[in-house]
Coordinates of C-alpha atoms in Angstrom, one line a residue:
M1 CA 1.5 -16.7 -17.0
T2 CA 3.0 -13.3 -15.9
A3 CA 3.0 -9.6 -16.9
S4 CA 5.4 -8.8 -19.5
P5 CA 8.8 -7.9 -19.1
A6 CA 7.6 -4.4 -21.1
L7 CA 4.9 -3.8 -17.7
L8 CA 7.1 -4.6 -15.1
H9 CA 9.7 -2.4 -16.7
T10 CA 7.1 0.5 -16.6
V11 CA 7.0 0.1 -13.1
K12 CA 10.5 -0.5 -12.2
T13 CA 10.9 3.0 -14.1
A14 CA 8.0 4.9 -12.6
Y15 CA 9.3 3.8 -8.8
A16 CA 13.3 4.8 -9.7
R17 CA 11.8 8.2 -10.9
Y18 CA 9.6 8.7 -7.9
E19 CA 12.7 7.7 -5.7
R20 CA 14.9 10.2 -7.1
E21 CA 12.4 13.1 -6.7
A22 CA 11.3 12.0 -3.1
G23 CA 15.1 11.5 -2.3
Q24 CA 15.8 15.1 -3.7
F25 CA 12.7 16.7 -1.6
L26 CA 13.7 14.9 1.7
R27 CA 17.0 16.2 1.4
E28 CA 15.7 19.8 1.1
Y29 CA 13.2 19.5 3.9
T30 CA 16.0 17.9 6.3
A31 CA 18.5 20.6 5.2
A32 CA 15.7 23.5 6.3
G33 CA 15.7 21.9 9.7
H34 CA 12.8 19.9 9.6
T35 CA 12.8 16.1 10.8
V36 CA 11.6 13.2 9.1
F37 CA 10.5 10.5 11.8
C38 CA 11.4 7.0 9.9
G39 CA 14.2 4.7 9.3
A40 CA 15.3 1.1 8.4
G41 CA 13.4 -1.2 11.1
C42 CA 10.5 1.5 11.7
F43 CA 7.5 -0.8 10.8
G44 CA 4.6 1.5 13.0
C45 CA 2.8 1.6 9.8
C46 CA 3.2 -1.8 8.2
N47 CA -0.2 -3.2 9.5
M48 CA -2.2 -0.5 7.5
P49 CA -4.6 -1.8 4.6
I50 CA -2.4 -1.0 1.3
R51 CA -3.7 -0.4 -2.2
L52 CA -1.9 -0.9 -5.2
S53 CA -2.8 -1.6 -8.9
L54 CA -2.1 -5.1 -10.5
A55 CA 0.8 -4.0 -12.4
E56 CA 2.4 -3.2 -9.0
A57 CA 1.7 -6.5 -7.3
A58 CA 2.7 -8.7 -10.7
L59 CA 6.3 -7.1 -10.2
I60 CA 6.0 -7.8 -6.2
A61 CA 5.4 -11.8 -7.5
S62 CA 7.7 -11.9 -9.9
V63 CA 10.8 -11.8 -7.0
L64 CA 9.0 -13.8 -4.3
T65 CA 10.0 -17.1 -3.1
P66 CA 7.1 -19.8 -3.1
E67 CA 7.3 -19.7 0.7
E68 CA 7.1 -15.7 0.8
L69 CA 3.8 -16.2 -1.6
R70 CA 2.1 -18.6 0.6
R71 CA 2.9 -16.5 3.5
V72 CA 1.7 -13.6 1.3
E73 CA -1.6 -15.9 0.7
K74 CA -2.1 -16.7 4.1
H75 CA -2.4 -13.0 5.0
A76 CA -4.4 -12.3 2.2
H77 CA -7.3 -14.8 3.3
K78 CA -7.1 -13.3 6.8
V79 CA -7.7 -9.7 4.7
L80 CA -10.5 -11.1 2.9
H81 CA -12.2 -12.2 6.2
N82 CA -12.1 -8.9 7.5
A83 CA -13.5 -7.2 4.5
R84 CA -16.5 -9.8 4.6
T85 CA -17.0 -8.9 8.5
A86 CA -16.1 -5.7 9.2
P87 CA -19.2 -3.4 9.5
D88 CA -18.0 -0.5 7.8
E89 CA -14.6 1.4 6.7
D90 CA -13.3 2.4 10.0
E91 CA -13.7 -1.1 11.5
Y92 CA -12.2 -2.2 8.4
V93 CA -8.9 -0.4 9.1
R94 CA -9.1 -0.9 12.6
R95 CA -9.3 -4.8 12.5
H96 CA -6.7 -5.1 9.8
R97 CA -4.4 -3.1 11.8
S98 CA -5.4 -5.2 15.3
K99 CA -6.1 -8.3 14.0
V100 CA -4.9 -9.1 10.1
G101 CA -1.7 -7.7 11.4
Y102 CA 1.7 -6.9 10.1
C103 CA 3.2 -7.7 6.3
P104 CA 4.5 -10.9 6.0
L105 CA 7.2 -9.6 4.4
L106 CA 8.7 -7.8 7.4
G107 CA 12.1 -9.3 8.4
P108 CA 12.4 -10.5 12.3
D109 CA 14.2 -6.7 12.5
G110 CA 11.5 -5.1 11.3
A111 CA 12.8 -4.2 8.1
C112 CA 11.1 -4.8 4.4
T113 CA 12.5 -7.9 2.9
R114 CA 11.5 -6.5 -0.5
Y115 CA 12.0 -3.0 0.1
D116 CA 13.0 -2.6 -3.5
V117 CA 9.7 -3.7 -4.8
R118 CA 7.5 -2.5 -2.0
P119 CA 4.1 -1.1 -3.3
T120 CA 3.8 3.0 -4.2
R121 CA 1.7 3.8 -1.1
C122 CA 4.6 2.0 1.3
R123 CA 7.3 4.3 -0.6
D124 CA 5.4 7.5 0.1
T125 CA 4.3 7.3 3.6
F126 CA 6.7 9.3 5.8
S127 CA 6.3 11.0 9.4
A128 CA 6.8 14.4 10.1
M129 CA 6.1 13.8 13.6
S130 CA 7.2 11.0 15.9
A131 CA 6.7 7.5 15.1
V132 CA 4.2 7.0 17.6
Y133 CA 1.4 8.1 16.2
C134 CA 2.0 6.0 13.3
Q135 CA 1.3 2.9 15.3
E136 CA -2.0 1.4 15.8
G137 CA -3.7 2.4 19.0
T138 CA -2.0 5.8 19.7
W139 CA -5.2 8.1 18.5
E140 CA -7.5 5.7 20.0
G141 CA -5.7 5.9 22.9
M142 CA -5.4 9.9 23.3
N143 CA -8.1 11.7 25.5
K144 CA -9.8 15.2 24.1
A145 CA -6.8 17.0 25.3
E146 CA -4.2 15.5 23.8
R147 CA -5.7 14.7 20.5
R148 CA -6.2 18.7 20.3
E149 CA -2.5 19.2 21.1
Y150 CA -1.6 16.4 18.3
Q151 CA -4.1 18.5 15.9
R152 CA -2.2 21.8 16.8
E153 CA 1.0 20.4 16.4
V154 CA 0.1 19.0 13.0
R155 CA -0.9 22.5 12.1
R156 CA 2.5 23.9 13.5
T157 CA 4.6 21.0 11.5
P158 CA 6.0 22.0 8.0
G159 CA 4.7 19.6 5.0
T160 CA 1.9 18.0 6.5
D161 CA -2.0 18.7 5.0
N162 CA -2.7 20.4 8.4
E163 CA -4.8 17.0 9.1
T164 CA -2.6 14.2 9.9
H165 CA 1.1 14.0 10.7
F166 CA 2.3 12.6 7.2
I167 CA 4.3 14.7 4.8
A168 CA 1.9 15.7 2.1
P169 CA 4.4 16.6 -0.5
L170 CA 5.8 13.1 -0.7
E171 CA 2.0 11.4 -1.4
E172 CA 1.4 14.1 -4.1
M173 CA 4.7 13.7 -6.0
S174 CA 3.8 9.5 -6.0
E175 CA 0.5 9.9 -8.4
P176 CA 2.2 9.7 -11.5
I177 CA 3.3 6.0 -10.5
W178 CA -0.4 5.0 -10.2
N179 CA -1.0 7.1 -13.6
E180 CA 1.9 5.1 -15.3
C181 CA 0.5 1.9 -14.0
S182 CA -3.2 2.8 -15.2
R183 CA -1.8 3.4 -18.6
A184 CA 0.4 0.6 -18.7
M185 CA -2.4 -1.9 -17.7
R186 CA -4.7 -0.7 -20.3
R187 CA -1.8 -1.2 -23.1
E188 CA -1.4 -4.7 -21.9
W189 CA -4.9 -5.8 -20.7
K190 CA -7.0 -3.5 -21.8
L191 CA -8.3 -2.9 -18.4
E192 CA -7.0 -2.1 -15.1
A193 CA -7.4 -4.2 -11.6
W194 CA -6.9 -2.5 -8.3
G195 CA -7.0 -3.8 -4.9
D196 CA -5.3 -4.7 -1.9
F197 CA -1.5 -5.6 -1.7
W198 CA -1.6 -9.2 -0.6
V199 CA -4.7 -10.3 -2.4
L200 CA -3.5 -9.1 -5.3
T201 CA -0.1 -10.0 -5.4
T202 CA -1.5 -13.8 -4.7
L203 CA -3.8 -13.3 -7.5
A204 CA -0.6 -12.1 -9.8
A205 CA 0.8 -15.2 -8.9
N206 CA -2.1 -17.3 -10.1
P207 CA -1.8 -18.5 -13.5
A208 CA -5.6 -19.0 -14.4
F209 CA -6.4 -15.3 -13.1
M210 CA -3.6 -13.7 -14.9
A211 CA -4.4 -15.9 -18.4
A212 CA -7.6 -14.1 -17.7
I213 CA -6.3 -10.9 -17.3
E214 CA -4.4 -11.1 -20.4
R215 CA -7.2 -12.0 -22.5
G216 CA -8.8 -8.6 -21.2
D217 CA -11.6 -11.0 -19.6
R218 CA -12.5 -9.4 -16.2
G219 CA -15.7 -11.7 -15.9
A220 CA -13.5 -15.0 -16.0
A221 CA -10.8 -13.1 -13.9
L222 CA -13.3 -12.5 -11.0
K223 CA -14.4 -16.0 -11.6
E224 CA -11.1 -17.3 -11.3
A225 CA -10.7 -14.9 -7.8
R226 CA -13.9 -16.4 -6.4
R227 CA -12.4 -19.9 -7.0
A228 CA -9.0 -19.0 -5.0
G229 CA -11.3 -17.5 -2.3
L230 CA -10.3 -13.7 -3.1
E231 CA -13.2 -12.0 -4.5
H232 CA -14.5 -9.3 -2.6
P233 CA -15.2 -5.4 -3.8
E234 CA -13.2 -4.0 -1.0
V235 CA -9.7 -6.1 -2.1
L236 CA -10.5 -6.4 -5.8
E237 CA -11.9 -3.9 -8.6
F238 CA -11.7 -3.2 -12.1
A239 CA -11.6 -0.6 -14.2

């Protein structure tokens, strides 16, 4: 059982609207003389934890091949192990980047092979400073003087939130996508499910899990997630 065409259409429409608005922002940003340090084959951020809605995960699962789904499921179990063993959120993120590793949907050239259906968080993450700052270990490898200089540079760079080098307005502009997904899940399933990209994509391809979701039965859905070895509050939650 899969999500309805209406729900998938809602996600696609929200994505398309964001791409138009973000594209306009980026054209104006670069026309004003500012630089975006992201491009094809840049994958420094692609080992970060990614949160998404089950509506988005259902869209992704609907286009993946059986081999892609196997790779995503293998990655999801690595995510689960990290969630169960990391002592705190900071360590969870560090291990995700250093041990869970890069998204299994990256191609050999570092490009996303499912770019058209990538999650919201993958869409709205753009760097206003050198992409080296997106790579795992860069911040940890800086000394105090280098960190102070980084923070000064962030504050001097237009478009940041004065804390990190990412372009903040693009993140803010993506919030309507999640609002649309929230409403669509409520309409379709009478519940909302949120969590880890790879865990939810794997569960979205699981007929028993999705049958429980279709019934609005979160207890049964949790049972199916547990049966699949993919249940943990860090990576799957209901609202």
